[in-house]
mmCIF file of C-alpha atoms in Angstrom:
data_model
loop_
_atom_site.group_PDB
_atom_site.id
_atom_site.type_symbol
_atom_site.label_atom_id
_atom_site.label_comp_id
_atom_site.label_asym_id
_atom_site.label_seq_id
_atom_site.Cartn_x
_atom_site.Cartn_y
_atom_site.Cartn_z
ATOM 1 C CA UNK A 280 -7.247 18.651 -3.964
ATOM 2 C CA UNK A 281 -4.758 20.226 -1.507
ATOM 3 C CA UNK A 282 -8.019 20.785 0.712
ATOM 4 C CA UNK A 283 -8.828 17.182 1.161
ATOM 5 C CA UNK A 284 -5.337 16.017 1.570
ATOM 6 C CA UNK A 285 -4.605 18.474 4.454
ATOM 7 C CA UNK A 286 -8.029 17.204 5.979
ATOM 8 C CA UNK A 287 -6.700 14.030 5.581
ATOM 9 C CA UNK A 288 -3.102 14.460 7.091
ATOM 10 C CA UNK A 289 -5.109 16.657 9.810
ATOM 11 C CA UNK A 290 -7.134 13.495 10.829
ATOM 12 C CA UNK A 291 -3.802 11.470 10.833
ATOM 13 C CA UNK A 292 -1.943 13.534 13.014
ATOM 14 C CA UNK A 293 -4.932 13.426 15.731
ATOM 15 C CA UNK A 294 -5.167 9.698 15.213
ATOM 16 C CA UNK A 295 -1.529 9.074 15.980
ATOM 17 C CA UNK A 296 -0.748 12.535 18.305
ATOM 18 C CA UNK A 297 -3.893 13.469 20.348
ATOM 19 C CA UNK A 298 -3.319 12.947 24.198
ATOM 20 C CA UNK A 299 -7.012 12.022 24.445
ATOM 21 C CA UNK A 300 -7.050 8.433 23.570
ATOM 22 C CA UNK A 301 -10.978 8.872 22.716
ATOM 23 C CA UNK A 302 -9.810 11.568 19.770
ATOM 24 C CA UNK A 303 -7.250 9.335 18.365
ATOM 25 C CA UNK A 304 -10.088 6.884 18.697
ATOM 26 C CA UNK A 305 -12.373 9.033 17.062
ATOM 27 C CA UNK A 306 -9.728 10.058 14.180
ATOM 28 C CA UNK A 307 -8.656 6.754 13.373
ATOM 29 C CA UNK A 308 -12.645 5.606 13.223
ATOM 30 C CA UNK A 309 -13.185 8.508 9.919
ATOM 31 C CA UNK A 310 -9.931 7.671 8.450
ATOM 32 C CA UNK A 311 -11.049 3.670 8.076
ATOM 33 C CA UNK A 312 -15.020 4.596 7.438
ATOM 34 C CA UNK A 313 -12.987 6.643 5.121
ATOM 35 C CA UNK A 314 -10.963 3.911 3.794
ATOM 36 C CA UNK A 315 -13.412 1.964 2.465
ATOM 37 C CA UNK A 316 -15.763 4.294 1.022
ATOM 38 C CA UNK A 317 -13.999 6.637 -0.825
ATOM 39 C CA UNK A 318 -12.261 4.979 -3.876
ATOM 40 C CA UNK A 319 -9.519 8.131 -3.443
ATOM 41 C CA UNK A 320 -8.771 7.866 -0.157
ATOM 42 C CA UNK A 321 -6.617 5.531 0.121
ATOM 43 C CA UNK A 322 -4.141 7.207 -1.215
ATOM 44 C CA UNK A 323 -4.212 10.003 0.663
ATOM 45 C CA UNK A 324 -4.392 8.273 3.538
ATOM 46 C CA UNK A 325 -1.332 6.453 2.684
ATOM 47 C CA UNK A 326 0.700 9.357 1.706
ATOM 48 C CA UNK A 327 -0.253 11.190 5.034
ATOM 49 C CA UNK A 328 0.571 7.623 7.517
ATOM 50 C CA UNK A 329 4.052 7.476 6.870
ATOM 51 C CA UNK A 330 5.492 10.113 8.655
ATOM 52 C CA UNK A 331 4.128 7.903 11.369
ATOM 53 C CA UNK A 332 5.309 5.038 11.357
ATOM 54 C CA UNK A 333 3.662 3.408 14.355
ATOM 55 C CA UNK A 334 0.461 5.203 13.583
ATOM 56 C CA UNK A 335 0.662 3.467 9.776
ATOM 57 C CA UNK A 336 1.288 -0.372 11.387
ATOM 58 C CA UNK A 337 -1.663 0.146 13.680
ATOM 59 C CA UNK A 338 -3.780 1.848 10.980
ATOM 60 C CA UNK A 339 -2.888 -0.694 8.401
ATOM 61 C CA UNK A 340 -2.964 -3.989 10.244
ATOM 62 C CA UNK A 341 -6.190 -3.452 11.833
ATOM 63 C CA UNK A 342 -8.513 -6.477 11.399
ATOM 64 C CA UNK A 343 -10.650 -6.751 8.707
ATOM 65 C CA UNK A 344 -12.945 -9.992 9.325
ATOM 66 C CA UNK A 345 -15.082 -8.816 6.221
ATOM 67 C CA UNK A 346 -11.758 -8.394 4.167
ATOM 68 C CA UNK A 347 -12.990 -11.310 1.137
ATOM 69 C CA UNK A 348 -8.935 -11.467 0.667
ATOM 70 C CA UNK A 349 -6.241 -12.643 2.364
ATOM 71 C CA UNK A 350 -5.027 -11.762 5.147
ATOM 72 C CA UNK A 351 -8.068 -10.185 6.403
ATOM 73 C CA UNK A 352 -6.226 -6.287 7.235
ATOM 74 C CA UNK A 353 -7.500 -3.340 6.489
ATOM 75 C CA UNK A 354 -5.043 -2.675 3.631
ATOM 76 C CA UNK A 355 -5.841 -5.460 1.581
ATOM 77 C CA UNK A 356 -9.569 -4.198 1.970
ATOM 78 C CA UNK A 357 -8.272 -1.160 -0.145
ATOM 79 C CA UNK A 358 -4.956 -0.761 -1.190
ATOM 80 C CA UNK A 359 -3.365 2.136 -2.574
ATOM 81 C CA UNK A 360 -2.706 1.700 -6.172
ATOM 82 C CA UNK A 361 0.590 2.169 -8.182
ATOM 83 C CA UNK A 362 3.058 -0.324 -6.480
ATOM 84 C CA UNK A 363 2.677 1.589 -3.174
ATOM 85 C CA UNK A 364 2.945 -1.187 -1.051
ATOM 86 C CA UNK A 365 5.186 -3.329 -3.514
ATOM 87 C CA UNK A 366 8.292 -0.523 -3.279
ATOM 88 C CA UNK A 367 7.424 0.239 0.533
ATOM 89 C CA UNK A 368 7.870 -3.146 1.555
ATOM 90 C CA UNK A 369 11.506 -3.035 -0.684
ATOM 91 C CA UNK A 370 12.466 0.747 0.516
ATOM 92 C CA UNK A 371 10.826 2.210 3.201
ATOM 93 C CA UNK A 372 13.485 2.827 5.829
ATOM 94 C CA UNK A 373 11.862 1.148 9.004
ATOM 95 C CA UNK A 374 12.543 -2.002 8.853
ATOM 96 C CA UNK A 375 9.308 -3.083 11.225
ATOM 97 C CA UNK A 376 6.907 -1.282 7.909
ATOM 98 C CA UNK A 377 9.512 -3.512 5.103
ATOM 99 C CA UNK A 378 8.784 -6.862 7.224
ATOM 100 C CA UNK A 379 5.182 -6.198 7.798
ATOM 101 C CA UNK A 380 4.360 -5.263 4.451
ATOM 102 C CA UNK A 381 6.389 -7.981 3.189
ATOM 103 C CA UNK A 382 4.700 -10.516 5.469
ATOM 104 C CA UNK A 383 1.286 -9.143 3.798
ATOM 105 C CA UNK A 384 2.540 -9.133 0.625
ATOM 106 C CA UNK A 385 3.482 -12.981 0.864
ATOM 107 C CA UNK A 386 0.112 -13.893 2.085
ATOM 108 C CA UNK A 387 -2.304 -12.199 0.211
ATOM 109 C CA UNK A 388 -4.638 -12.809 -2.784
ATOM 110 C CA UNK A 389 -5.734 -9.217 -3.767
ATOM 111 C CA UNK A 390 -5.652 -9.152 -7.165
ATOM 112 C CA UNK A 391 -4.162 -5.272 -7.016
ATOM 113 C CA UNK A 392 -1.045 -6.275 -5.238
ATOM 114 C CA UNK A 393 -0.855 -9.737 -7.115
ATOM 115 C CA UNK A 394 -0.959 -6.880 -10.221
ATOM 116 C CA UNK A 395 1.825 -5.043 -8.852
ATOM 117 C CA UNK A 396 4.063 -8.032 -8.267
ATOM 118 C CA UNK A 397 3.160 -8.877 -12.107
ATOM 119 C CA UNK A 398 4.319 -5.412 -13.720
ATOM 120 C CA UNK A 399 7.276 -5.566 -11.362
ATOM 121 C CA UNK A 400 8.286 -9.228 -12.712
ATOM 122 C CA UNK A 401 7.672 -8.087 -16.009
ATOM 123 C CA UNK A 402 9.814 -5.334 -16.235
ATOM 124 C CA UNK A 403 7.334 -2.682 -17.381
ATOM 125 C CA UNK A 404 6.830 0.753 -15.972
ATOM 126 C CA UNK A 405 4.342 1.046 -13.597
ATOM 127 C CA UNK A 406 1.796 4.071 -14.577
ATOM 128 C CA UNK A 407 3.299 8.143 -14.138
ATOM 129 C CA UNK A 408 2.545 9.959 -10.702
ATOM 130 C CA UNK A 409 2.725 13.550 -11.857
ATOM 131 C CA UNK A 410 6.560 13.911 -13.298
ATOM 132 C CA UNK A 411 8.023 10.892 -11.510
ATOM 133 C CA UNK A 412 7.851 7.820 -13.900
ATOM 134 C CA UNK A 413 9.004 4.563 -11.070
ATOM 135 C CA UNK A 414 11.550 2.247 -12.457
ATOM 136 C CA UNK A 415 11.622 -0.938 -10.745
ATOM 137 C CA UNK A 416 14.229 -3.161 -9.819
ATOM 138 C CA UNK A 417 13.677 -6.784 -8.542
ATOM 139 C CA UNK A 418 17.280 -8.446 -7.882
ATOM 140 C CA UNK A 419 15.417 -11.978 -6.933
ATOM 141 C CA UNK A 420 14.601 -12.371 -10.840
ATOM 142 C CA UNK A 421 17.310 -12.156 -12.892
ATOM 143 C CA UNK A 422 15.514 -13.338 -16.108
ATOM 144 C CA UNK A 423 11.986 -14.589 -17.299
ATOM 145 C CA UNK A 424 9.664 -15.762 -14.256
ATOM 146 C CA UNK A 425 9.013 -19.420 -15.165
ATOM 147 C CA UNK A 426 5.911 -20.825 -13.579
ATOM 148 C CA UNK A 427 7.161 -24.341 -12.037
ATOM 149 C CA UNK A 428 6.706 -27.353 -14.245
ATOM 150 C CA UNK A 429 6.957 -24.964 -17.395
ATOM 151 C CA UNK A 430 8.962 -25.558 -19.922
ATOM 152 C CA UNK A 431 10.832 -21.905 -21.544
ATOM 153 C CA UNK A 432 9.295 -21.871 -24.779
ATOM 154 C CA UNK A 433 12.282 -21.324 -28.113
ATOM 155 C CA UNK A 434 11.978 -17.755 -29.775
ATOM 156 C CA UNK A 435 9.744 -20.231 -32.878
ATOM 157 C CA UNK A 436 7.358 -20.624 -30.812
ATOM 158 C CA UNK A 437 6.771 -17.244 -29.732
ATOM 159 C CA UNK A 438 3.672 -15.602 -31.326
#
């Protein structure tokens, strides 16, 4: 595992570093053939992009006119799982990654980061990463999300 993750962070550091435009061309061509092909990657892809922040934006935004959600970027084509994008869009400390994140957030229809928006609402736990368990904290909802129109159902009619 270690292997393919410093492969990985290898190929990211060419795409954002190399002087030779065609390498970083090259680099960021695997990591997105990459991308959508390998159910793992990712990931490890995202893990190894933020340490560039610049690099990640370009990476991440990239058109994606065969994208069947919205908006058609390569991260909705596969995003990471686990409320990656959800709590880097609230945390990450560059504000240019919270506002583009955010902006993709707000638009899209991926049912993965409509999921995460749903645990976070709900107030569950999303799923352990090793010996971190994420808490999450959502200070626009201060009580049950109400769809509009709905009335709040009385504890009786709770099943």
């Amino acid at each position: 595992m270690r292997r393919r993750n410093h492969h990985t962070e290898t190929v990211v550091r060419l795409m954002a570093d190399a002087r030779d435009q065609r390498v970083s061309a090259m680099a960021e061509v695997a990591l997105a053939r990459a991308w959508t092909r390998d159910p793992a990657a990712p990931n490890r892809i995202w893990t190894a992009l933020f340490d560039r922040p610049k690099a990640a934006l370009r990476f991440l935004l990239a058109s994606a006119p065969d994208c069947p959600h919205e908006p058609r970027v390569r991260l909705v084509t596969a995003p990471p799982n686990g409320g990656r994008v959800l709590r880097t869009a609230r945390d990450f400390p560059d504000p240019e990654i919270r506002a583009a994140l955010a902006d993709v957030l707000r638009a899209t229809d991926h049912p993965v980061l409509l999921g995460d928006f749903e645990e976070a609402l709900s107030g569950e736990d999303p799923p352990y990463w090793g010996s971190l368990a994420w808490r999450w904290t959502i200070p626009i909802c201060a009580g049950p999300l109400r769809l509009a129109g709905t009335a709040p159902r009385s504890p009786s009619s709770r099943s």
